[in-house]
Structure formats: C-alpha cells, structure tokens
XYZ file of C-alpha atoms in Angstrom:
614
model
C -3.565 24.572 -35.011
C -5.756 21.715 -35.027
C -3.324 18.167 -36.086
C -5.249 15.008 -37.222
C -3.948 13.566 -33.516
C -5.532 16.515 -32.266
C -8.384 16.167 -34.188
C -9.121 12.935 -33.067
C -8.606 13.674 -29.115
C -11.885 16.554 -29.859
C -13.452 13.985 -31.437
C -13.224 11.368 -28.813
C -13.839 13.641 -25.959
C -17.193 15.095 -27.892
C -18.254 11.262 -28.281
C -17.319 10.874 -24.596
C -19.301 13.697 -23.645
C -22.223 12.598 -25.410
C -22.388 9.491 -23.873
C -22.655 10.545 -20.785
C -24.952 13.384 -21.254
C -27.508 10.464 -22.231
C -31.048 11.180 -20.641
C -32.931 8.176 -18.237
C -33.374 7.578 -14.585
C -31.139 5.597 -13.017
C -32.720 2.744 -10.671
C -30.911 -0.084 -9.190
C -33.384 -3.597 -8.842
C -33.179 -5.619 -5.915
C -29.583 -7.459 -5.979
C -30.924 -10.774 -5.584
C -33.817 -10.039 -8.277
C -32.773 -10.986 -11.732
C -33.944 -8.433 -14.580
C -32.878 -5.311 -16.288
C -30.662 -2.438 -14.700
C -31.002 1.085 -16.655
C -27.530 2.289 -16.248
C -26.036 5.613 -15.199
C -25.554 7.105 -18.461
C -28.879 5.452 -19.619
C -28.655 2.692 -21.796
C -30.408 -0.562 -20.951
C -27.993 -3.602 -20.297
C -28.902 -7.013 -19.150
C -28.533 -6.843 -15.324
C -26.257 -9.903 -15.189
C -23.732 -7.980 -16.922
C -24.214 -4.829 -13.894
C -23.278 -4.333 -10.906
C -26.377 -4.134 -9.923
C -26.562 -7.801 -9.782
C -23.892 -7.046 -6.893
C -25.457 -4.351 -5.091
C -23.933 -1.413 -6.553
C -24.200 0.524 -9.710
C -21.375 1.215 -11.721
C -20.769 4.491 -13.918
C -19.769 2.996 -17.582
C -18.114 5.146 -20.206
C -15.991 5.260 -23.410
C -12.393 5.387 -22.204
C -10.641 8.491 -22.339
C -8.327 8.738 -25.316
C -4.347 7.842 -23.950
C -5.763 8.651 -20.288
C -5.466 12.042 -20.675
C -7.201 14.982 -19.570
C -8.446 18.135 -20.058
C -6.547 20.339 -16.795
C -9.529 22.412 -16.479
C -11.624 19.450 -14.801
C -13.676 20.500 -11.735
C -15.260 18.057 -8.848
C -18.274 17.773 -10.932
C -16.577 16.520 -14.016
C -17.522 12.654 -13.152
C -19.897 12.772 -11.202
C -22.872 10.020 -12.348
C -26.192 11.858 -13.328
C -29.028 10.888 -11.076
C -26.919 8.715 -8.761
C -25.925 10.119 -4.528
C -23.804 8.094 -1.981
C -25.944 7.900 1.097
C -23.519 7.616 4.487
C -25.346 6.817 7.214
C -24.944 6.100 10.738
C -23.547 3.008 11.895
C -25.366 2.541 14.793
C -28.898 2.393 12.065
C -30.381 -1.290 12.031
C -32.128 -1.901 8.656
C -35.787 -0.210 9.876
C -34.099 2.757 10.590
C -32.206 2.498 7.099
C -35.383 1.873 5.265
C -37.312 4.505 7.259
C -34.411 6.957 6.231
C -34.559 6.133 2.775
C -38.502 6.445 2.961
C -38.190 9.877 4.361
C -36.679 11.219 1.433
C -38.721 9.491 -1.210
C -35.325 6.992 -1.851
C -34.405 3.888 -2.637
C -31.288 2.821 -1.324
C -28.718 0.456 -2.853
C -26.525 -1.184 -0.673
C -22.776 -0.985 -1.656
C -20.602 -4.036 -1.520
C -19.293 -3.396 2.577
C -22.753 -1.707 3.822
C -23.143 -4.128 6.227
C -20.230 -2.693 7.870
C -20.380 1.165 6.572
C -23.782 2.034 6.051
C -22.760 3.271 2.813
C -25.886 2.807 0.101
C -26.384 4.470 -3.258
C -29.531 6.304 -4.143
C -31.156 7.181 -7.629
C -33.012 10.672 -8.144
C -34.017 12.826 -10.725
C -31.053 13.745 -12.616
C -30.658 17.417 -12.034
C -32.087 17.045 -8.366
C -29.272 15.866 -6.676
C -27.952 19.094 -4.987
C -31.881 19.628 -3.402
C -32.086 16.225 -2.237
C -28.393 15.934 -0.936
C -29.119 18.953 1.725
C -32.274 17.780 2.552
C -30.097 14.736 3.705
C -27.727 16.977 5.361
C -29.586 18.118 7.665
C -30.825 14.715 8.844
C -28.977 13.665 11.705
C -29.181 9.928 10.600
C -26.958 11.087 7.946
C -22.780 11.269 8.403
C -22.263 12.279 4.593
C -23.375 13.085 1.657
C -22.023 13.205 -1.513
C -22.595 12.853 -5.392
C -21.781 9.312 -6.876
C -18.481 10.288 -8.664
C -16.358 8.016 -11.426
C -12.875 7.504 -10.924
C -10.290 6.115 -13.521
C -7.538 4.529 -14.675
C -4.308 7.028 -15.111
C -2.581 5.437 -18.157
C -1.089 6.656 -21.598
C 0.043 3.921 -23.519
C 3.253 5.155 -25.566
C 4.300 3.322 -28.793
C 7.255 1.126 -29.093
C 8.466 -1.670 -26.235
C 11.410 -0.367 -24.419
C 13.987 -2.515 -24.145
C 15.348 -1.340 -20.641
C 13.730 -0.374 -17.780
C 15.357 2.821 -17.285
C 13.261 3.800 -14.404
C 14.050 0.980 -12.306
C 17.647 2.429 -12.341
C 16.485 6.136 -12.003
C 15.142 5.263 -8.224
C 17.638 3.381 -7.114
C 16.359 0.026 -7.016
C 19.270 -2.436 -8.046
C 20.893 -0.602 -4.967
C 17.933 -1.107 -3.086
C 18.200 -4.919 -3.810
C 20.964 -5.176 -1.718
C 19.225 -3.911 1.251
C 15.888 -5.324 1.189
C 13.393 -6.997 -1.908
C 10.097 -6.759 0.286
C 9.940 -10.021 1.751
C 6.737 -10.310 4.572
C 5.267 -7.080 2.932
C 1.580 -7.639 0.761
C 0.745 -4.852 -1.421
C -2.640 -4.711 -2.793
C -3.256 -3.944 -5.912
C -6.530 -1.524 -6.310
C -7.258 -1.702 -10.087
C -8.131 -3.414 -12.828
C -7.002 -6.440 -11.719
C -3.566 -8.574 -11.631
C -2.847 -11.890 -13.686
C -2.534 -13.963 -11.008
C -4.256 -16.816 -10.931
C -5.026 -19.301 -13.748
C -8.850 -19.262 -13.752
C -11.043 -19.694 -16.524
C -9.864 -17.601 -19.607
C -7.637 -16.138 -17.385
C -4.061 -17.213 -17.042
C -1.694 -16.103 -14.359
C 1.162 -14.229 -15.775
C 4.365 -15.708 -17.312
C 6.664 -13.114 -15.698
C 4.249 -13.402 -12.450
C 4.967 -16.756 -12.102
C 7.507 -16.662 -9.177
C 5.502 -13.792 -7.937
C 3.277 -14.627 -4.861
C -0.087 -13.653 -5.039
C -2.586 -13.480 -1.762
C -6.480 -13.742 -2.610
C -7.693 -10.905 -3.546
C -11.682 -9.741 -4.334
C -13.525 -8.831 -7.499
C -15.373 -5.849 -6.477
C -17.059 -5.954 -10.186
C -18.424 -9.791 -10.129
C -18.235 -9.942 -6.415
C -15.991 -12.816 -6.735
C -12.450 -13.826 -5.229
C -10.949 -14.507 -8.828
C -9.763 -10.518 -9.506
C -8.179 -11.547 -12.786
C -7.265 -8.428 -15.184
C -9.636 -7.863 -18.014
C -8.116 -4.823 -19.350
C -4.114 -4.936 -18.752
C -3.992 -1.943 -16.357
C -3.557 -3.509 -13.180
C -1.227 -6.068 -14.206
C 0.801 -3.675 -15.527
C 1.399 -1.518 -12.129
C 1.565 -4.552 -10.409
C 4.686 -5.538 -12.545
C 6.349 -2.210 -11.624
C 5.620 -3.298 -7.786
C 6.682 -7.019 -7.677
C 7.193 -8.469 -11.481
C 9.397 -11.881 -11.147
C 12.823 -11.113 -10.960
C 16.227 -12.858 -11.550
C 14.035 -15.394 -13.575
C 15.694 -14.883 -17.079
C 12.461 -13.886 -17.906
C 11.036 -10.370 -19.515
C 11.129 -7.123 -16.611
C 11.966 -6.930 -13.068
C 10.009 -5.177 -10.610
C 10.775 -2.920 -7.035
C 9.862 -5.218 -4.484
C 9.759 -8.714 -6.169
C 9.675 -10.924 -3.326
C 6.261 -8.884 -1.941
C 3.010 -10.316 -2.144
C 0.426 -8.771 -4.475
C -3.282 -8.984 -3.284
C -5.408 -8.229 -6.217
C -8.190 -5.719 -5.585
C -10.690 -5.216 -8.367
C -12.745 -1.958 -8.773
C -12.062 -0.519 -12.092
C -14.387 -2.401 -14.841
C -12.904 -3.391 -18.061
C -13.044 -0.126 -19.409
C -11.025 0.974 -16.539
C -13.707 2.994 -14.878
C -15.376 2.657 -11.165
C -16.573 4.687 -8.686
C -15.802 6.545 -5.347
C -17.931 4.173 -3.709
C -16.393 0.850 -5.010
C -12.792 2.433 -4.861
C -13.764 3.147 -0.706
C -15.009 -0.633 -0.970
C -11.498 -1.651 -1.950
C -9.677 0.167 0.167
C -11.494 -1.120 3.144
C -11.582 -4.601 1.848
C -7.697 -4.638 1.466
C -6.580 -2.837 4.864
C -9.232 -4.838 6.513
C -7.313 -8.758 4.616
C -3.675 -7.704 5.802
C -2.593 -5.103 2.813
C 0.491 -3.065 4.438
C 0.545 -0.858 1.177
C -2.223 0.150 -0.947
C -1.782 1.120 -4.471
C -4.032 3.514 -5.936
C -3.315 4.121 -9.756
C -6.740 6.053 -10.201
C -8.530 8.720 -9.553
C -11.256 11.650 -10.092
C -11.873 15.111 -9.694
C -14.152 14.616 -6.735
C -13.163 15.160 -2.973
C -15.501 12.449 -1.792
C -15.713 12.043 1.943
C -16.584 8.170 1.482
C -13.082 7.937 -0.344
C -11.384 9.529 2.435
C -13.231 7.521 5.372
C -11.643 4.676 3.506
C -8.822 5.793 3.700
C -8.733 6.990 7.340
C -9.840 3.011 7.911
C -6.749 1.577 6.159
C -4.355 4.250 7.751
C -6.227 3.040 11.472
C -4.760 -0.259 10.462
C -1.530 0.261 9.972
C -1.609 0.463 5.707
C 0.868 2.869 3.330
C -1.809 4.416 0.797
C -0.407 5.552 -2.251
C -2.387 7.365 -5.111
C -1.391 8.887 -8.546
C -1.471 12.530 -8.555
C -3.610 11.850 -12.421
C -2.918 12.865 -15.538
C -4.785 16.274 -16.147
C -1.678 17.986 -16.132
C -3.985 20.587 -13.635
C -5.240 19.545 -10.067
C -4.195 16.715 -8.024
C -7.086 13.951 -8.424
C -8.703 12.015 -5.622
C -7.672 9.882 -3.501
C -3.913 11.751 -4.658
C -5.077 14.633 -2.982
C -7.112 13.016 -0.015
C -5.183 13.580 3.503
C -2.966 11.349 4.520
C -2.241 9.681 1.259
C 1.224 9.895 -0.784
C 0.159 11.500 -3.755
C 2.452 10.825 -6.426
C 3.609 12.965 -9.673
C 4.992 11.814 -12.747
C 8.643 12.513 -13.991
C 10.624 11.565 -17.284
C 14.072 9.952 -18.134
C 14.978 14.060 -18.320
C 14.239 14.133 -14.600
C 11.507 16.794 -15.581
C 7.712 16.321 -14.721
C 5.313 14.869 -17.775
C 3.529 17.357 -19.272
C 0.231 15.343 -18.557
C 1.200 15.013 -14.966
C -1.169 16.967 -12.286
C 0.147 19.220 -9.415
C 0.071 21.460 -7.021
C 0.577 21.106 -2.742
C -0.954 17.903 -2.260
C 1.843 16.259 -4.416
C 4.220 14.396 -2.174
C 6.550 12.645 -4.472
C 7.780 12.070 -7.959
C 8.556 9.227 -9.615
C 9.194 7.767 -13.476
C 6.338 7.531 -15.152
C 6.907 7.607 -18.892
C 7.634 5.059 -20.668
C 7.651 2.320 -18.458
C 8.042 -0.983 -19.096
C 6.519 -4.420 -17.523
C 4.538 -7.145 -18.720
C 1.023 -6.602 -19.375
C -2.523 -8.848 -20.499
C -4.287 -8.154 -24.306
C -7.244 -9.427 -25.617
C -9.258 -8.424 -22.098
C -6.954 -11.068 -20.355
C -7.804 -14.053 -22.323
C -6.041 -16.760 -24.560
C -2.818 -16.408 -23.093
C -2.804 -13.044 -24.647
C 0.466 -10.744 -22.749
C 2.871 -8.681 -23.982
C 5.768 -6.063 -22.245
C 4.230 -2.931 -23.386
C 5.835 0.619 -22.245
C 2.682 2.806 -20.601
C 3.117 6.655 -19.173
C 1.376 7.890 -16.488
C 0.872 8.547 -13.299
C -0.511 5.246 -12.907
C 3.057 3.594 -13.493
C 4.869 6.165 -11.299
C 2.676 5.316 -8.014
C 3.836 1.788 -8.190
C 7.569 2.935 -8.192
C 6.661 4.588 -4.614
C 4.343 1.005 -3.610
C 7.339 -0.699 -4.243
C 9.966 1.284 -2.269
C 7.200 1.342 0.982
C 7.246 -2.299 0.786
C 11.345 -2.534 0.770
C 10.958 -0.189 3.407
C 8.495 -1.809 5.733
C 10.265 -5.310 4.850
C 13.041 -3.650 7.197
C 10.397 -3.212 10.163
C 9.414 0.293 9.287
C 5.800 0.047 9.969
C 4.209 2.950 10.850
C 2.118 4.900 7.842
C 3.905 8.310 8.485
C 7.495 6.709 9.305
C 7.512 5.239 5.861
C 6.283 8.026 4.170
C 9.143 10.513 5.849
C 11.440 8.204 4.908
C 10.852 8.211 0.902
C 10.033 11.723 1.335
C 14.078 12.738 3.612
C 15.801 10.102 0.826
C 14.417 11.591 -2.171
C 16.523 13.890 -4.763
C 16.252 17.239 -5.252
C 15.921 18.167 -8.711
C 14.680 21.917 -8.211
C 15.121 23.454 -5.428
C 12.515 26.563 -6.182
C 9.614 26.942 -4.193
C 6.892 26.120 -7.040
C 9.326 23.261 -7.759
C 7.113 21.468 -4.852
C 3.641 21.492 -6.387
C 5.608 19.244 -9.510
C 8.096 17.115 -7.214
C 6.851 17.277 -3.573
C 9.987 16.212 -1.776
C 11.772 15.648 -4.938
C 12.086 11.874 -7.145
C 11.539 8.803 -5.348
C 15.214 6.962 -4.235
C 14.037 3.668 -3.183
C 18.121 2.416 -3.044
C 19.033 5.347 -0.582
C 15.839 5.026 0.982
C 16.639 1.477 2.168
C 20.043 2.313 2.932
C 19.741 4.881 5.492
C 17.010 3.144 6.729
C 19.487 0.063 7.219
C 22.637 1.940 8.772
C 20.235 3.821 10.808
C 18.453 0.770 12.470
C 22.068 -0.715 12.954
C 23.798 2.401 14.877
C 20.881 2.953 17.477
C 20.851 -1.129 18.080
C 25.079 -1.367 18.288
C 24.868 2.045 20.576
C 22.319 0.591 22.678
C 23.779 -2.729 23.140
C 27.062 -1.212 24.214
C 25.592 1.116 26.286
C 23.173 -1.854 28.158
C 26.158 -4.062 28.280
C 28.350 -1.631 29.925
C 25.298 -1.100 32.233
C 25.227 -4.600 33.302
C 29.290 -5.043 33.298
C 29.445 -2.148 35.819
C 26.144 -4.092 37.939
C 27.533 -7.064 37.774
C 30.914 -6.129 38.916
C 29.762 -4.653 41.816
C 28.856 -7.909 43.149
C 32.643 -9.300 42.995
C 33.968 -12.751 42.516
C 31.918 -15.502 41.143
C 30.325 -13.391 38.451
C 30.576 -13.102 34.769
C 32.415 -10.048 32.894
C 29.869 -9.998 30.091
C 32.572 -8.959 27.828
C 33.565 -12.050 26.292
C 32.426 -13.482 22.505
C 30.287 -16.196 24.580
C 28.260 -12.898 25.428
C 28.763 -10.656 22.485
C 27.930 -13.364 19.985
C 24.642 -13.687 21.124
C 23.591 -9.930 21.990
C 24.992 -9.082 18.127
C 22.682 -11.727 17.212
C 19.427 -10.856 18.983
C 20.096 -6.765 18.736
C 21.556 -5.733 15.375
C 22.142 -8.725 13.831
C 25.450 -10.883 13.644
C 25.823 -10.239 10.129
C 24.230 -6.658 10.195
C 27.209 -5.670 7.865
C 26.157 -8.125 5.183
C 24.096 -5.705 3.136
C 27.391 -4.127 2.171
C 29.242 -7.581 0.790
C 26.420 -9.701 -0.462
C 23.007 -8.490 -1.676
C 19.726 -9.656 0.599
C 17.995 -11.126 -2.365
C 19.890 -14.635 -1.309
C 17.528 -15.535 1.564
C 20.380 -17.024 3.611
C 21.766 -13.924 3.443
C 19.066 -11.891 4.530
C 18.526 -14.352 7.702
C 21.898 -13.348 8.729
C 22.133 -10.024 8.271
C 18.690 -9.584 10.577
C 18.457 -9.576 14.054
C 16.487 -12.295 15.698
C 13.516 -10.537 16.584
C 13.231 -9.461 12.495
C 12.824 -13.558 11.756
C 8.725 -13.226 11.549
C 8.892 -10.138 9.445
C 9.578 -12.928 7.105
C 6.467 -14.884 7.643
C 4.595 -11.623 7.146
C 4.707 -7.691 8.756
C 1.788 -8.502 10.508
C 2.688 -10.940 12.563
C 5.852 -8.740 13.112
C 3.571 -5.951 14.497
C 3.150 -8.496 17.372
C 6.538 -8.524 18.264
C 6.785 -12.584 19.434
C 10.082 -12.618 19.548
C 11.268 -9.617 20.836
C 9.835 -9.948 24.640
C 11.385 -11.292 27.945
C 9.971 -14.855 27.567
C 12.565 -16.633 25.386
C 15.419 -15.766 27.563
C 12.951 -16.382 30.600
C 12.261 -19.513 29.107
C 15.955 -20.128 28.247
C 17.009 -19.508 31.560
C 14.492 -21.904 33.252
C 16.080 -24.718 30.881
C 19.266 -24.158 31.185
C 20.184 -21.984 34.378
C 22.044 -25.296 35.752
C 24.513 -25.350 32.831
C 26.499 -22.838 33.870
C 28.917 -22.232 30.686
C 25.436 -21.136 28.665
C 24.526 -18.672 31.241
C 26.501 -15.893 29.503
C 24.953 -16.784 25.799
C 21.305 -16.662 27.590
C 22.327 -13.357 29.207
C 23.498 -12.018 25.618
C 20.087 -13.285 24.260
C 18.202 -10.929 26.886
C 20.445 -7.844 26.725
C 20.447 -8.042 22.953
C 16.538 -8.365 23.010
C 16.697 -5.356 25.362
C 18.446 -3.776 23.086
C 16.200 -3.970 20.297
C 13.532 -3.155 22.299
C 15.080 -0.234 22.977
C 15.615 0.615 19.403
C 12.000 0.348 18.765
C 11.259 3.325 21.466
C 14.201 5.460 20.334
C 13.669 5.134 16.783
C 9.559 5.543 16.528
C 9.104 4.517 13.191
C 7.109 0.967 14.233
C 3.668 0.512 14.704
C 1.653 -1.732 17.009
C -1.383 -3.484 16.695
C -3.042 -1.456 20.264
C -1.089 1.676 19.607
C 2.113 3.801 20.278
C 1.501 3.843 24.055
C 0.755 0.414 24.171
C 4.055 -0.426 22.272
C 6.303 1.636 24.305
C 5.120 0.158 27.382
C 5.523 -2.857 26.167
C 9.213 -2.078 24.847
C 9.755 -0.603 27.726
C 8.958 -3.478 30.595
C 9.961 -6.288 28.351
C 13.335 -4.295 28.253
C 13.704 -4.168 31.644
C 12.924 -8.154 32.544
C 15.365 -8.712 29.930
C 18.091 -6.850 31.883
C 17.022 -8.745 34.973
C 17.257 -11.947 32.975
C 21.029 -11.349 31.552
C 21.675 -9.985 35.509
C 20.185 -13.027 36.948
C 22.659 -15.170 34.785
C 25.688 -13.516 35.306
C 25.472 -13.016 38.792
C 26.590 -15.497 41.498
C 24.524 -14.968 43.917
C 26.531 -17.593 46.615
C-alpha cells in the first residue's frame, strides 16, 4: 500500500537516483590551478567550491530522505561513476608515480595525506573502471585498488524534542559518573563537523561551552577551523562529551573528554572512502585515543581499512555505526577490528532501520536521542536540542563509554573493546540474537565499575603480597631494620599502588576533581594531563624513589615512606603485567620488560631503606 510518506521516500530516492546516474567525465584540474572541476555526478561547479581545489574530488548528492536505506544495497551502490582510488607503493618517488599513472593512460589526483600514503584518485571512462582497475592489479607498483565509493551520514531525524535523555540512563552513565567522566581521553569526532570554535559564521556551541575542544582539520576546505555546516557532527559529539552539570540543555557520556573535530562529510553529509581513510589517519596520527565513525557505505574498501589498521597501530578505539539499511553492516562498521555498533530503542529492541548481521559488536540507544545540535548550516547562532535516530547517535554512546574507560588507564584497542563487550546486557540470549545485539546493549556504568574494583584488587593483592615479600627479607637481616608494617609504610604504598582513597568511587562521585586525585594512584596523575603521556608511564618507574632515596637516605624516619613509595610503584607495575589491558608506545614486550625491571629496582629501593646494613 503505497502512503503519501511512502510516496514521497520513492520519490526522493528516484530523484536521488537520477542525479547520480548523470552522464560526464570526471577530471580533477591541477590543485593549485584555479578553474572549473566537472564533478562526479556531472554537473559543472566553480572549482573553488570543490574539493578539487584541495586535491581530492568529492562525490555530491541529494541527501537521502531521514537517512534511511533501502536493505538490499550492494558494494556498488555508492560507488562514484568514472572515479578509482589508486594505492600505490610507498617506497614510489613522484617519477615513478607519474610514470605509473602514464602507464595506464591516468591522471592521478593526489588525496589530502598522499604524501604519506600514496593514495591518489584517478578519472576514467565511466563504465571502464573494472578493465582499468585489473590492469592496475597486476602492476606490482600497485598495493590496491579499488572503486572511489561515497560514504554517509547515518541519521533519522524524529519529530518532537525529548525532554529527557532516556538513553543516557539506559547505559548506565549517571553510574558511570561516579567512576570516571573521561578526563585525559580526546575523542575525535569524524563527521560533519563539531561547533567548537567561534570562527567566522560559526559559533562554538552554547552547551559546548565548558566542553574542551583540541584542533581539529577540515578535510573539505583543507583548513583547521572544522566547524559543523550541517548539524550532524555536533550532534554525536553532544552524545560523547556535551557540557554537563552546567544548568544548561543535555549532558553527554564522557563530558570532561576532549573532542577533536575531524571533517570529511560535506554539508550534505556525504564524503568518500578516501577522505574518511584521510580522517582516520589524520586523527590517530594528532593524539585521538577514540575515533568516532557515525558513517558509512556499502563498500569494503581496502583504503578504509588500511586506515584503520594505522589508527589501531597507534593505540586508537575505532568505533563505527553498523548504518541504517536495516540489511548489511556498512563500512568501516564492518571493517576488522572496528566496534561496529547497532541501534536499539527505549523497548530494548533493535530499530527497525538498524543493519546487522556478525560484524555487529554492540548495541546501543539510538532512537530518539537528544543533544544540542547547529541549523541554518551552522550560522547566525542558529542551535537547537533536536532528538535524531540512528545509528549515528548510538556509536557515540559506545565513544563515550571507551573514553570513561581508557580515562581509568585501559589503553589497549582490544582491552577496551572486551570490556564494553563482558559488561554489556543480555537482552536475547538466542543465537541470531547476535547479528542485532553483538554482545548485548552497551553498560557504560558497569563497564567502569568492574573495570575500577578490578584494577583495585590486583594492586591491594599485589601490594600485600610484595610487602610481605620484603617484611620476610628484611627480617632476615635482624635488629636495626624496619618492619614495613607500620602506617609510615602503608600510607605511602596505598598511595603509589591502588590509591589512598581507591574506595572513594563508592562515597563521592569522580566528577569533583579533588576527588578523583584521591581516589587514583600516583602513577594515574598524568592520565590527567592526557592518555598519551600516560602511555609513557613517567611516574610509575624506579627513579622517583631512586631519586627520593638519594635526597633523603640520611633522614632516617622518611626511609620507611620512601620504601612505601617504591613497593607501591612495584606494585602497580605489577598490576600493569598481570592485568594486560595497557598499551605502550614500543609495544607489549617492551612494556612488560619495562614493568618488569622497574619493579624489581623498586623492591631494591624499599630493601635498601629498610635495611640496616651496620
């Protein structure tokens, strides 16, 4: 039965379709050349308002009606007539580029990070592609590839504003608050855009205000002002880190992270596979510990997941929405090693529109959400709390809880994502229950929780188990030595292990930062400066209790607080090995040898000070 609604969703998609079926060759100019660009889809545009002006075409079309989908999309569904993505060797200078490109009778267009990826766009005859992309194939010059492929925004703006946020509650995150709020932790935004700055028509957010923002990069006017010209990525930012406890508007996840504003999608909230990879490098590559992906496309593109093998290299959470097809899991959702994320309602049951199958990993709300988003393209001030569905607003739920996760030193890719993926609820327990929940609906409170109690019964075990060690060393060598089992010793090993207050997430919430210094152990002090200077682990080595002993060895009353200092630093250190859920800057081996050693001259240290040698 065809409705007027559905009437107009045929209508739209026919227009869509039309659009893009639009004859003309697509040919990219010289970037630094001013003139004329002819478009993917064929229509001539002024080349200052292109990306070709930037070095890389961009696929423009009419937005999809509500974001939604037909579920019988295949990889070929947005791919951009006329237009391959060229992957070349990185060892190629720019003769052997341009003798490449010459080889095949191509032009190559540089993308934004070729310098660094050898990754160029070509134009050819629409309809040739396939021929000309095995020819390239079989060139041994050639790593990948691939058709140029659109990706989009996953949004379906509902009607009325909802008063509450009843998905903040539904994960767990005013229970969360009391255990973390994602301090040290930068979350990039990969979008639209955020409000963030105050910038020419643009204005920063009113309920972003207390938000901190990190620069970001305008993929589309290859610019560092990434202001939002379309509302989407200010929206999922909200979800992520919206100003909280300000008497103002919504609250978001992880409101004391720092947003990094990544723009790929234009302001018709489409890009490609190639500027999407662009971003994702760009923001693993300027300190982004979570990625947010609320986009996608039918296409498997090797360049996407390259780019995402790059940010997982450094140490980044990449999180994608599954799309809103209610068929397939899009890409990047369905690219390895990313948490692909599925939509769910205030009935716990998955959206209709919301895509499955194995490659989801997690559910989370994603109808009807509500958080502060830009009108009128971003300018005059224009905002407004609007409720969106989609899978776009339930990946941010998951952004969120990584970053209240890895603001509690969880910093390994896979350690974060087993831990949203052992907390999360169960809502079906049948077997094709996965392909709609994956692991079940996100629980960002529990999440933090267990990841909190867990962290402080491995550092309380091992400090009573070094501590006895030493008490039974250092009784061995008889009178004149210190019993290490006095509060001039404990105070300072609770301090420097678990944490002297360790307990305090159970009384008083962390979002008081006076409270959260307490409650963390020395060595978690930089994760407040930022998680990647934590990755370093400066204070959680032998040389402030080395150094501490130097100073003040000849006081012999502070000898037992030093020792405390070192076996409680041991003891963390011994955490980080037992545990395995942290992630260096040189690698696993590199940080267990590290532990390990710095562990053991931290024992010496505490030995050294309790023990009279005369």
């Amino acid at each position: 039965m065809n409705t007027p609604r559905s009437s107009t969703l045929m209508a739209a998609a026919a227009l869509a379709t039309a659009a893009l079926a639009l004859p003309g060759a697509a040919h990219a100019e010289d970037p630094a050349t001013p003139g004329r660009f002819v478009d993917p889809v064929g229509v001539r545009v002024p080349a200052a308002r292109t990306l070709a002006n930037f070095a890389e075409p961009v696929a423009l079309a009419a937005d999809a009606v509500l974001g939604l989908e037909s579920a019988d999309l295949d990889a070929r569904s947005y791919d951009v007539p006329g237009q391959i993505v060229v992957d070349a060797r990185d060892d190629l200078d720019g003769s052997e580029l341009l003798s490449l490109a010459s080889s095949a009778g191509l032009t190559f267009v540089p993308t934004v990070l070729a310098d660094q990826t050898r990754i160029h766009v070509a134009s050819v005859p629409p309809g040739s592609e396939q021929q000309v992309m095995e020819l390239l194939a079989k060139d041994p010059r050639v790593e990948a590839v691939e058709p140029l492929a659109r990706v989009r925004a996953f949004f379906a703006p509902n009607d009325p504003l909802l008063k509450e946020q009843w998905h903040l509650e539904r994960v767990g995150a005013t229970r969360a608050w009391d255990f973390a709020t994602g301090r040290g932790v930068t979350v990039a935004v990969v979008d639209t855009g955020i409000a963030c700055e105050t910038h020419g028509p643009f204005n920063k957010g009113t309920d972003l205000a207390s938000t901190s923002c990190v620069p970001g990069w305008n993929f589309i006017a290859n610019s560092e002002h990434a202001s939002d010209d379309h509302g989407h990525g200010t929206h999922v930012a909200g979800t992520i880190a919206q100003s909280t406890h300000n008497g103002l508007g919504a609250a978001g996840m992880a409101f004391h992270a720092r947003l990094m504003p990544v723009k790929v999608l234009n302001e018709n909230g489409w890009a490609t596979t190639a500027s999407v990879a662009d971003g994702i490098r760009w923001a693993a590559d300027h300190g982004a510990h979570v990625i947010n992906l609320s986009l996608g496309g039918p296409r498997n593109s090797k360049i996407l997941q390259s780019a995402v093998d790059h940010a997982l290299s450094r140490g980044a959470v990449v999180i994608a929405a599954a799309g809103n097809s209610g068929g397939a899991v899009n890409y990047p959702g369905a690219s390895k090693g990313v948490i692909g994320v599925s939509a769910s309602g205030q009935d716990d049951k998955i959206a209709r529109f919301s895509s499955r199958g194995e490659e989801v990993d997690i559910a989370a709300p994603g109808v009807n959400v509500t958080q502060q988003t830009v009108c009128n393209r971003g300018r005059d001030k224009c905002e407004r709390f609007q409720a969106f569905s989609g899978t776009s607003m339930a990946a941010p739920h998951v952004a969120g809880a990584a970053a209240l996760v890895m603001s509690l030193g969880v910093s390994e890719p896979q350690a974060v994502e087993e831990v949203l993926r052992s907390t999360a609820r169960v809502v079906d327990e049948s077997e094709g229950a996965k392909k709609l929940y994956g692991a079940g609906i996100l629980q960002a409170g529990e999440a933090v929780a267990r990841v909190t109690q867990v962290h402080a019964a491995v550092r309380i075990v091992a400090l009573l188990a070094l501590t006895a060690f030493l008490a039974r060393t250092v009784a061995r060598k008889g009178r004149g030595s210190t019993n290490p089992w006095r509060l001039s010793f404990l105070l300072p090993a609770l301090a420097a292990g678990p944490g002297l207050f360790f307990f305090a997430p159970w009384v008083l919430p962390r979002v008081s930062l006076p409270v959260d210094l307490l409650a963390r152990p020395l060595a978690d002090l930089d994760l407040l400066i930022g998680l990647s200077v934590h990755r370093w682990l400066p204070l959680a080595n032998a040389l402030i209790p080395f150094g501490l002993t130097a100073l003040l060895f000849g006081v012999k009353p502070l000898r037992p607080l030093v020792a405390g200092l070192a076996v409680g630093t041991a003891a963390y250190l011994t955490s980080i090995v037992v545990l395995g859920e942290a992630g260096g800057p040189l690698g696993r081996l590199a940080l267990v040898l590290w532990c390990g050693l710095n562990a053991a001259a931290c024992l010496w240290i505490a030995r050294t000070n309790l023990v009279d040698e005369r």
